[in-house]
Amino acid sequence: MQSVDLNLLVALDALLEEESVTGAAERLHLSAPAMSRTLARIRAALGDPILVRAGRRLVPTPRALAIRQQVRSALQEARAVLRPAGEAGMETVRRTFVIRSNDAMANALALPLARRVRDQAPLVTLGFAAEGEEDVAALRDGRIDLDVGLLEPLGPEVCSEKLYVDEFAVVVRADHPLADGPVTAQRLVEFPHVSVSRRGRARGPLDDALHELGLSRTVSLVVPAFSTALAVVAESDLVATMLARIATWSLAPERFAVRPLPVASTPLVIGQSWHPRMDADPAHRWLREQVVAVCREAGAEG
């Protein structure tokens, strides 16, 4: 069996990440000439130039782009195998994790997770990706590491964990008339609403529930993100609806009031999902544990 030099895998990962011989050399604490020689060995082994000159910079070849995630995954699995059981060693892990969520969830998670990263894993970079096509493809090919949000079936090959159960609530500015006294369905429809929909939809389950009561609301504004809706709500009489735990968890209490929705709504299970190939990875397990811990500390569990 032909011998395999795993150091080439480490070097290839650094080269594909940095797209620079100098940058990869600095990351691995090598000299630039030594990294150049290693790149030559990689090119010979793969039969591909991997990085080619384009003006004043290097760019990856199609073959390099095709194997980038495979290289990263293989290296992560090798490190997991060679690491003592139960030891994540996060203080020395240099890695980027991408979490897919809507903007409301990102707003709630970003700061407490960033603090945990700073304290426990200072070399880790945490990124949030906006929701789009919520399918398994992005998890499978490594474009995202974790999907946090409404726990829906993504297929049998996806691992999932329940975080907590949430329901929709009414959110208004702190001195809004609905901030005082009980919010009834009749009072709710007396004010204009802002709807949050990436697809531009003004109607939703709330309208169906109000219709059952013989009521209807006026939607004056449709925006694609909760952050935009809240910016409008803070300066107007418009009313927004969003998940109650996220609202109480992430909003500035002095600027907003959160009140129970006065119509029946279906509880929603919020969870996190990931690809099975990352299930035993210590660093990925650490990330999932941090999300659980942040939810627990915020009182969002069960």
mmCIF file of C-alpha atoms in Angstrom:
data_model
loop_
_atom_site.group_PDB
_atom_site.id
_atom_site.type_symbol
_atom_site.label_atom_id
_atom_site.label_comp_id
_atom_site.label_asym_id
_atom_site.label_seq_id
_atom_site.Cartn_x
_atom_site.Cartn_y
_atom_site.Cartn_z
ATOM 1 C CA MET A 1 0.000 0.000 0.000
ATOM 2 C CA GLN A 2 1.379 3.372 -1.002
ATOM 3 C CA SER A 3 2.242 5.464 2.057
ATOM 4 C CA VAL A 4 0.135 8.572 2.699
ATOM 5 C CA ASP A 5 1.654 11.720 4.199
ATOM 6 C CA LEU A 6 -1.102 13.368 6.233
ATOM 7 C CA ASN A 7 1.059 16.474 6.509
ATOM 8 C CA LEU A 8 0.215 17.090 2.848
ATOM 9 C CA LEU A 9 -3.470 17.117 3.818
ATOM 10 C CA VAL A 10 -2.781 19.720 6.507
ATOM 11 C CA ALA A 11 -0.820 21.847 4.061
ATOM 12 C CA LEU A 12 -3.444 21.479 1.328
ATOM 13 C CA ASP A 13 -6.179 22.592 3.718
ATOM 14 C CA ALA A 14 -4.164 25.694 4.656
ATOM 15 C CA LEU A 15 -3.403 26.496 1.010
ATOM 16 C CA LEU A 16 -7.034 26.176 -0.039
ATOM 17 C CA GLU A 17 -8.155 28.305 2.889
ATOM 18 C CA GLU A 18 -5.577 31.050 2.455
ATOM 19 C CA GLU A 19 -5.177 30.867 -1.349
ATOM 20 C CA SER A 20 -1.666 32.080 -0.672
ATOM 21 C CA VAL A 21 1.642 30.289 -0.184
ATOM 22 C CA THR A 22 2.779 32.979 2.239
ATOM 23 C CA GLY A 23 -0.483 32.900 4.195
ATOM 24 C CA ALA A 24 -0.452 29.110 4.433
ATOM 25 C CA ALA A 25 3.199 29.163 5.530
ATOM 26 C CA GLU A 26 2.410 31.641 8.308
ATOM 27 C CA ARG A 27 -0.551 29.566 9.474
ATOM 28 C CA LEU A 28 1.586 26.422 9.711
ATOM 29 C CA HIS A 29 4.658 28.237 11.047
ATOM 30 C CA LEU A 30 6.754 27.299 8.006
ATOM 31 C CA SER A 31 8.975 29.312 5.706
ATOM 32 C CA ALA A 32 7.586 30.364 2.334
ATOM 33 C CA PRO A 33 10.162 28.244 0.432
ATOM 34 C CA ALA A 34 9.205 25.189 2.506
ATOM 35 C CA MET A 35 5.511 25.738 1.711
ATOM 36 C CA SER A 36 6.360 26.170 -1.975
ATOM 37 C CA ARG A 37 8.109 22.804 -1.958
ATOM 38 C CA THR A 38 5.113 21.253 -0.233
ATOM 39 C CA LEU A 39 2.776 22.732 -2.854
ATOM 40 C CA ALA A 40 4.961 21.155 -5.544
ATOM 41 C CA ARG A 41 4.570 17.744 -3.821
ATOM 42 C CA ILE A 42 0.795 18.236 -3.625
ATOM 43 C CA ARG A 43 0.639 19.124 -7.309
ATOM 44 C CA ALA A 44 2.599 16.006 -8.185
ATOM 45 C CA ALA A 45 0.423 13.802 -5.985
ATOM 46 C CA LEU A 46 -2.866 15.134 -7.352
ATOM 47 C CA GLY A 47 -1.791 15.730 -10.929
ATOM 48 C CA ASP A 48 -3.267 19.223 -10.763
ATOM 49 C CA PRO A 49 -1.709 22.674 -10.162
ATOM 50 C CA ILE A 50 -4.275 23.358 -7.363
ATOM 51 C CA LEU A 51 -3.418 27.081 -7.231
ATOM 52 C CA VAL A 52 -2.617 29.118 -10.329
ATOM 53 C CA ARG A 53 -1.478 32.682 -10.837
ATOM 54 C CA ALA A 54 -4.170 35.229 -11.784
ATOM 55 C CA GLY A 55 -2.645 38.675 -11.870
ATOM 56 C CA ARG A 56 -0.974 39.276 -8.507
ATOM 57 C CA ARG A 57 -2.807 36.533 -6.635
ATOM 58 C CA LEU A 58 -3.357 32.790 -6.657
ATOM 59 C CA VAL A 59 -6.743 31.277 -7.425
ATOM 60 C CA PRO A 60 -7.886 27.665 -6.972
ATOM 61 C CA THR A 61 -8.366 25.405 -9.955
ATOM 62 C CA PRO A 62 -11.717 23.654 -10.558
ATOM 63 C CA ARG A 63 -10.219 20.482 -9.048
ATOM 64 C CA ALA A 64 -9.184 22.436 -5.941
ATOM 65 C CA LEU A 65 -12.677 23.877 -5.550
ATOM 66 C CA ALA A 66 -14.189 20.422 -5.966
ATOM 67 C CA ILE A 67 -12.097 18.860 -3.200
ATOM 68 C CA ARG A 68 -11.930 21.820 -0.779
ATOM 69 C CA GLN A 69 -14.681 20.571 1.541
ATOM 70 C CA GLN A 70 -13.575 16.957 1.198
ATOM 71 C CA VAL A 71 -10.086 17.957 2.339
ATOM 72 C CA ARG A 72 -11.488 19.903 5.293
ATOM 73 C CA SER A 73 -13.778 17.028 6.314
ATOM 74 C CA ALA A 74 -11.016 14.414 6.030
ATOM 75 C CA LEU A 75 -8.693 16.531 8.140
ATOM 76 C CA GLN A 76 -11.344 17.105 10.795
ATOM 77 C CA GLU A 77 -12.099 13.389 10.974
ATOM 78 C CA ALA A 78 -8.400 12.525 11.216
ATOM 79 C CA ARG A 79 -7.946 14.998 14.056
ATOM 80 C CA ALA A 80 -10.995 13.597 15.828
ATOM 81 C CA VAL A 81 -9.608 10.051 15.593
ATOM 82 C CA LEU A 82 -6.216 11.056 16.970
ATOM 83 C CA ARG A 83 -7.591 13.232 19.783
ATOM 84 C CA PRO A 84 -8.097 11.653 23.225
ATOM 85 C CA ALA A 85 -11.703 10.687 23.886
ATOM 86 C CA GLY A 86 -13.776 13.499 25.315
ATOM 87 C CA GLU A 87 -11.119 16.136 24.686
ATOM 88 C CA ALA A 88 -12.163 18.957 22.376
ATOM 89 C CA GLY A 89 -9.102 21.145 22.969
ATOM 90 C CA MET A 90 -11.048 24.191 21.814
ATOM 91 C CA GLU A 91 -8.476 26.702 23.025
ATOM 92 C CA THR A 92 -6.176 25.683 20.150
ATOM 93 C CA VAL A 93 -8.763 24.925 17.456
ATOM 94 C CA ARG A 94 -8.597 27.264 14.461
ATOM 95 C CA ARG A 95 -11.859 26.811 12.610
ATOM 96 C CA THR A 96 -14.847 28.616 11.137
ATOM 97 C CA PHE A 97 -18.372 27.521 12.021
ATOM 98 C CA VAL A 98 -21.382 28.724 10.045
ATOM 99 C CA ILE A 99 -24.855 28.660 11.597
ATOM 100 C CA ARG A 100 -27.942 29.062 9.407
ATOM 101 C CA SER A 101 -30.863 30.867 11.041
ATOM 102 C CA ASN A 102 -33.318 33.677 10.485
ATOM 103 C CA ASP A 103 -32.265 37.146 11.566
ATOM 104 C CA ALA A 104 -34.279 37.063 14.815
ATOM 105 C CA MET A 105 -32.531 33.889 15.957
ATOM 106 C CA ALA A 106 -29.157 35.233 14.854
ATOM 107 C CA ASN A 107 -29.806 38.393 16.859
ATOM 108 C CA ALA A 108 -30.536 36.310 19.944
ATOM 109 C CA LEU A 109 -27.634 33.874 19.582
ATOM 110 C CA ALA A 110 -24.820 35.995 18.188
ATOM 111 C CA LEU A 111 -23.703 37.916 21.277
ATOM 112 C CA PRO A 112 -23.857 35.118 23.895
ATOM 113 C CA LEU A 113 -22.197 32.667 21.497
ATOM 114 C CA ALA A 114 -19.502 35.211 20.619
ATOM 115 C CA ARG A 115 -18.711 35.593 24.303
ATOM 116 C CA ARG A 116 -18.378 31.838 24.706
ATOM 117 C CA VAL A 117 -16.146 31.631 21.639
ATOM 118 C CA ARG A 118 -13.927 34.404 22.996
ATOM 119 C CA ASP A 119 -13.598 32.690 26.395
ATOM 120 C CA GLN A 120 -13.284 29.060 25.312
ATOM 121 C CA ALA A 121 -12.159 29.001 21.678
ATOM 122 C CA PRO A 122 -10.389 32.272 20.805
ATOM 123 C CA LEU A 123 -9.165 30.990 17.411
ATOM 124 C CA VAL A 124 -12.667 30.017 16.249
ATOM 125 C CA THR A 125 -14.615 32.261 13.873
ATOM 126 C CA LEU A 126 -18.396 32.133 14.122
ATOM 127 C CA GLY A 127 -20.544 33.109 11.141
ATOM 128 C CA PHE A 128 -24.298 33.306 10.564
ATOM 129 C CA ALA A 129 -25.863 32.537 7.191
ATOM 130 C CA ALA A 130 -29.325 33.767 6.242
ATOM 131 C CA GLU A 131 -32.101 31.293 5.654
ATOM 132 C CA GLY A 132 -32.773 30.385 2.048
ATOM 133 C CA GLU A 133 -33.447 26.899 0.789
ATOM 134 C CA GLU A 134 -33.703 25.000 4.064
ATOM 135 C CA ASP A 135 -32.578 21.627 2.727
ATOM 136 C CA VAL A 136 -29.867 19.159 3.576
ATOM 137 C CA ALA A 137 -27.545 20.076 0.701
ATOM 138 C CA ALA A 138 -25.814 22.917 2.549
ATOM 139 C CA LEU A 139 -25.259 20.667 5.573
ATOM 140 C CA ARG A 140 -24.031 17.805 3.427
ATOM 141 C CA ASP A 141 -21.448 19.779 1.492
ATOM 142 C CA GLY A 142 -20.248 21.765 4.490
ATOM 143 C CA ARG A 143 -21.449 25.234 3.467
ATOM 144 C CA ILE A 144 -23.142 25.409 6.864
ATOM 145 C CA ASP A 145 -22.309 23.508 10.051
ATOM 146 C CA LEU A 146 -25.540 23.921 11.975
ATOM 147 C CA ASP A 147 -29.141 24.828 11.170
ATOM 148 C CA VAL A 148 -30.947 26.503 14.091
ATOM 149 C CA GLY A 149 -34.634 27.310 13.874
ATOM 150 C CA LEU A 150 -37.972 25.642 13.362
ATOM 151 C CA LEU A 151 -37.328 21.922 13.705
ATOM 152 C CA GLU A 152 -38.622 20.415 10.471
ATOM 153 C CA PRO A 153 -37.769 17.137 8.749
ATOM 154 C CA LEU A 154 -34.667 17.588 6.585
ATOM 155 C CA GLY A 155 -34.352 13.935 5.677
ATOM 156 C CA PRO A 156 -33.189 10.724 7.352
ATOM 157 C CA GLU A 157 -29.508 11.605 6.998
ATOM 158 C CA VAL A 158 -29.770 14.653 9.295
ATOM 159 C CA CYS A 159 -29.251 14.628 13.057
ATOM 160 C CA SER A 160 -31.492 16.937 15.087
ATOM 161 C CA GLU A 161 -31.903 18.070 18.678
ATOM 162 C CA LYS A 162 -34.837 19.887 20.276
ATOM 163 C CA LEU A 163 -33.882 23.138 22.012
ATOM 164 C CA TYR A 164 -37.228 24.490 23.252
ATOM 165 C CA VAL A 165 -40.871 25.156 22.359
ATOM 166 C CA ASP A 166 -42.011 28.648 21.391
ATOM 167 C CA GLU A 167 -45.204 30.521 20.467
ATOM 168 C CA PHE A 168 -45.904 33.784 18.673
ATOM 169 C CA ALA A 169 -46.391 37.014 20.614
ATOM 170 C CA VAL A 170 -47.301 40.641 19.967
ATOM 171 C CA VAL A 171 -44.417 43.128 19.903
ATOM 172 C CA VAL A 172 -44.977 46.893 20.086
ATOM 173 C CA ARG A 173 -42.970 49.947 21.144
ATOM 174 C CA ALA A 174 -42.771 50.485 24.896
ATOM 175 C CA ASP A 175 -45.260 53.376 25.007
ATOM 176 C CA HIS A 176 -47.704 51.876 22.509
ATOM 177 C CA PRO A 177 -51.370 51.739 23.619
ATOM 178 C CA LEU A 178 -51.231 47.921 23.469
ATOM 179 C CA ALA A 179 -48.372 47.927 25.987
ATOM 180 C CA ASP A 180 -50.899 48.650 28.776
ATOM 181 C CA GLY A 181 -53.674 46.292 29.741
ATOM 182 C CA PRO A 182 -54.665 42.993 28.167
ATOM 183 C CA VAL A 183 -54.323 42.650 24.398
ATOM 184 C CA THR A 184 -57.602 41.335 23.022
ATOM 185 C CA ALA A 185 -58.193 40.314 19.433
ATOM 186 C CA GLN A 186 -60.420 43.361 18.979
ATOM 187 C CA ARG A 187 -57.725 45.716 20.250
ATOM 188 C CA LEU A 188 -55.102 43.963 18.140
ATOM 189 C CA VAL A 189 -56.862 44.714 14.850
ATOM 190 C CA GLU A 190 -57.356 48.407 15.712
ATOM 191 C CA PHE A 191 -53.709 49.096 14.818
ATOM 192 C CA PRO A 192 -51.817 48.591 11.548
ATOM 193 C CA HIS A 193 -49.418 45.657 11.339
ATOM 194 C CA VAL A 194 -46.024 44.965 9.822
ATOM 195 C CA SER A 195 -45.638 41.492 8.330
ATOM 196 C CA VAL A 196 -42.304 39.710 8.098
ATOM 197 C CA SER A 197 -42.001 37.521 5.003
ATOM 198 C CA ARG A 198 -39.041 36.753 2.757
ATOM 199 C CA ARG A 199 -41.560 36.040 -0.012
ATOM 200 C CA GLY A 200 -43.477 39.296 0.412
ATOM 201 C CA ARG A 201 -46.622 37.721 1.845
ATOM 202 C CA ALA A 202 -48.954 39.939 3.858
ATOM 203 C CA ARG A 203 -51.202 37.163 5.157
ATOM 204 C CA GLY A 204 -50.395 34.255 7.451
ATOM 205 C CA PRO A 205 -51.786 31.990 10.198
ATOM 206 C CA LEU A 206 -52.693 35.034 12.337
ATOM 207 C CA ASP A 207 -55.109 36.214 9.656
ATOM 208 C CA ASP A 208 -56.779 32.802 9.566
ATOM 209 C CA ALA A 209 -57.228 32.840 13.353
ATOM 210 C CA LEU A 210 -58.674 36.356 13.269
ATOM 211 C CA HIS A 211 -61.025 35.354 10.446
ATOM 212 C CA GLU A 212 -62.461 32.631 12.682
ATOM 213 C CA LEU A 213 -63.406 35.424 15.110
ATOM 214 C CA GLY A 214 -64.944 37.558 12.388
ATOM 215 C CA LEU A 215 -62.029 40.002 12.481
ATOM 216 C CA SER A 216 -59.348 41.128 10.070
ATOM 217 C CA ARG A 217 -56.192 43.204 10.434
ATOM 218 C CA THR A 218 -54.635 45.828 8.212
ATOM 219 C CA VAL A 219 -51.102 45.022 7.089
ATOM 220 C CA SER A 220 -49.494 48.335 6.170
ATOM 221 C CA LEU A 221 -45.965 47.092 5.585
ATOM 222 C CA VAL A 222 -44.270 43.856 4.506
ATOM 223 C CA VAL A 223 -40.529 43.464 5.138
ATOM 224 C CA PRO A 224 -38.154 40.504 4.670
ATOM 225 C CA ALA A 225 -36.484 40.585 8.103
ATOM 226 C CA PHE A 226 -37.487 40.865 11.756
ATOM 227 C CA SER A 227 -34.773 43.439 12.374
ATOM 228 C CA THR A 228 -36.386 45.757 9.809
ATOM 229 C CA ALA A 229 -39.816 45.208 11.327
ATOM 230 C CA LEU A 230 -38.539 46.044 14.814
ATOM 231 C CA ALA A 231 -36.836 49.212 13.588
ATOM 232 C CA VAL A 232 -40.218 50.326 12.243
ATOM 233 C CA VAL A 233 -42.154 49.191 15.318
ATOM 234 C CA ALA A 234 -39.840 51.143 17.621
ATOM 235 C CA GLU A 235 -40.802 54.419 15.918
ATOM 236 C CA SER A 236 -44.457 53.888 15.024
ATOM 237 C CA ASP A 237 -47.821 52.460 16.040
ATOM 238 C CA LEU A 238 -47.297 49.393 13.863
ATOM 239 C CA VAL A 239 -47.624 45.977 15.492
ATOM 240 C CA ALA A 240 -45.352 42.991 14.822
ATOM 241 C CA THR A 241 -45.695 39.343 15.735
ATOM 242 C CA MET A 242 -42.687 37.143 16.423
ATOM 243 C CA LEU A 243 -41.711 34.171 18.552
ATOM 244 C CA ALA A 244 -42.177 35.034 22.219
ATOM 245 C CA ARG A 245 -38.977 33.554 23.663
ATOM 246 C CA ILE A 246 -36.846 35.148 20.962
ATOM 247 C CA ALA A 247 -38.580 38.479 21.555
ATOM 248 C CA THR A 248 -38.122 38.525 25.339
ATOM 249 C CA TRP A 249 -34.624 37.109 25.004
ATOM 250 C CA SER A 250 -33.130 39.441 22.437
ATOM 251 C CA LEU A 251 -35.034 42.738 22.497
ATOM 252 C CA ALA A 252 -34.110 45.807 24.524
ATOM 253 C CA PRO A 253 -36.808 45.741 27.251
ATOM 254 C CA GLU A 254 -36.834 49.521 27.589
ATOM 255 C CA ARG A 255 -37.774 49.969 23.913
ATOM 256 C CA PHE A 256 -40.357 47.223 23.352
ATOM 257 C CA ALA A 257 -43.283 45.517 25.038
ATOM 258 C CA VAL A 258 -44.012 41.840 24.397
ATOM 259 C CA ARG A 259 -47.573 40.643 24.969
ATOM 260 C CA PRO A 260 -49.300 37.264 24.501
ATOM 261 C CA LEU A 261 -51.030 36.719 21.185
ATOM 262 C CA PRO A 262 -54.793 36.868 21.882
ATOM 263 C CA VAL A 263 -55.672 34.071 19.435
ATOM 264 C CA ALA A 264 -54.833 30.385 19.398
ATOM 265 C CA SER A 265 -51.527 29.507 17.741
ATOM 266 C CA THR A 266 -49.670 26.258 17.234
ATOM 267 C CA PRO A 267 -46.574 25.836 19.462
ATOM 268 C CA LEU A 268 -43.391 25.543 17.417
ATOM 269 C CA VAL A 269 -40.442 23.295 18.236
ATOM 270 C CA ILE A 270 -37.114 25.091 17.851
ATOM 271 C CA GLY A 271 -34.054 22.925 17.387
ATOM 272 C CA GLN A 272 -30.650 22.494 15.798
ATOM 273 C CA SER A 273 -29.757 20.132 12.949
ATOM 274 C CA TRP A 274 -26.454 18.903 11.520
ATOM 275 C CA HIS A 275 -25.035 16.306 9.160
ATOM 276 C CA PRO A 276 -24.198 12.908 10.698
ATOM 277 C CA ARG A 277 -20.563 13.090 9.549
ATOM 278 C CA MET A 278 -20.104 15.862 12.127
ATOM 279 C CA ASP A 279 -21.889 14.019 14.926
ATOM 280 C CA ALA A 280 -18.745 12.666 16.618
ATOM 281 C CA ASP A 281 -16.492 15.607 15.782
ATOM 282 C CA PRO A 282 -15.410 17.062 19.173
ATOM 283 C CA ALA A 283 -15.310 20.670 17.995
ATOM 284 C CA HIS A 284 -18.713 20.439 16.358
ATOM 285 C CA ARG A 285 -20.097 18.772 19.469
ATOM 286 C CA TRP A 286 -18.692 21.678 21.483
ATOM 287 C CA LEU A 287 -20.550 24.121 19.202
ATOM 288 C CA ARG A 288 -23.847 22.293 19.714
ATOM 289 C CA GLU A 289 -23.296 22.275 23.466
ATOM 290 C CA GLN A 290 -22.790 26.043 23.422
ATOM 291 C CA VAL A 291 -26.081 26.586 21.608
ATOM 292 C CA VAL A 292 -27.879 24.416 24.171
ATOM 293 C CA ALA A 293 -26.209 26.260 27.029
ATOM 294 C CA VAL A 294 -27.120 29.687 25.629
ATOM 295 C CA CYS A 295 -30.772 28.633 25.290
ATOM 296 C CA ARG A 296 -30.742 27.248 28.827
ATOM 297 C CA GLU A 297 -29.258 30.423 30.278
ATOM 298 C CA ALA A 298 -31.906 32.493 28.516
ATOM 299 C CA GLY A 299 -34.655 30.336 30.006
ATOM 300 C CA ALA A 300 -35.534 28.954 26.583
ATOM 301 C CA GLU A 301 -35.597 25.229 27.147
ATOM 302 C CA GLY A 302 -38.030 22.384 27.384
#
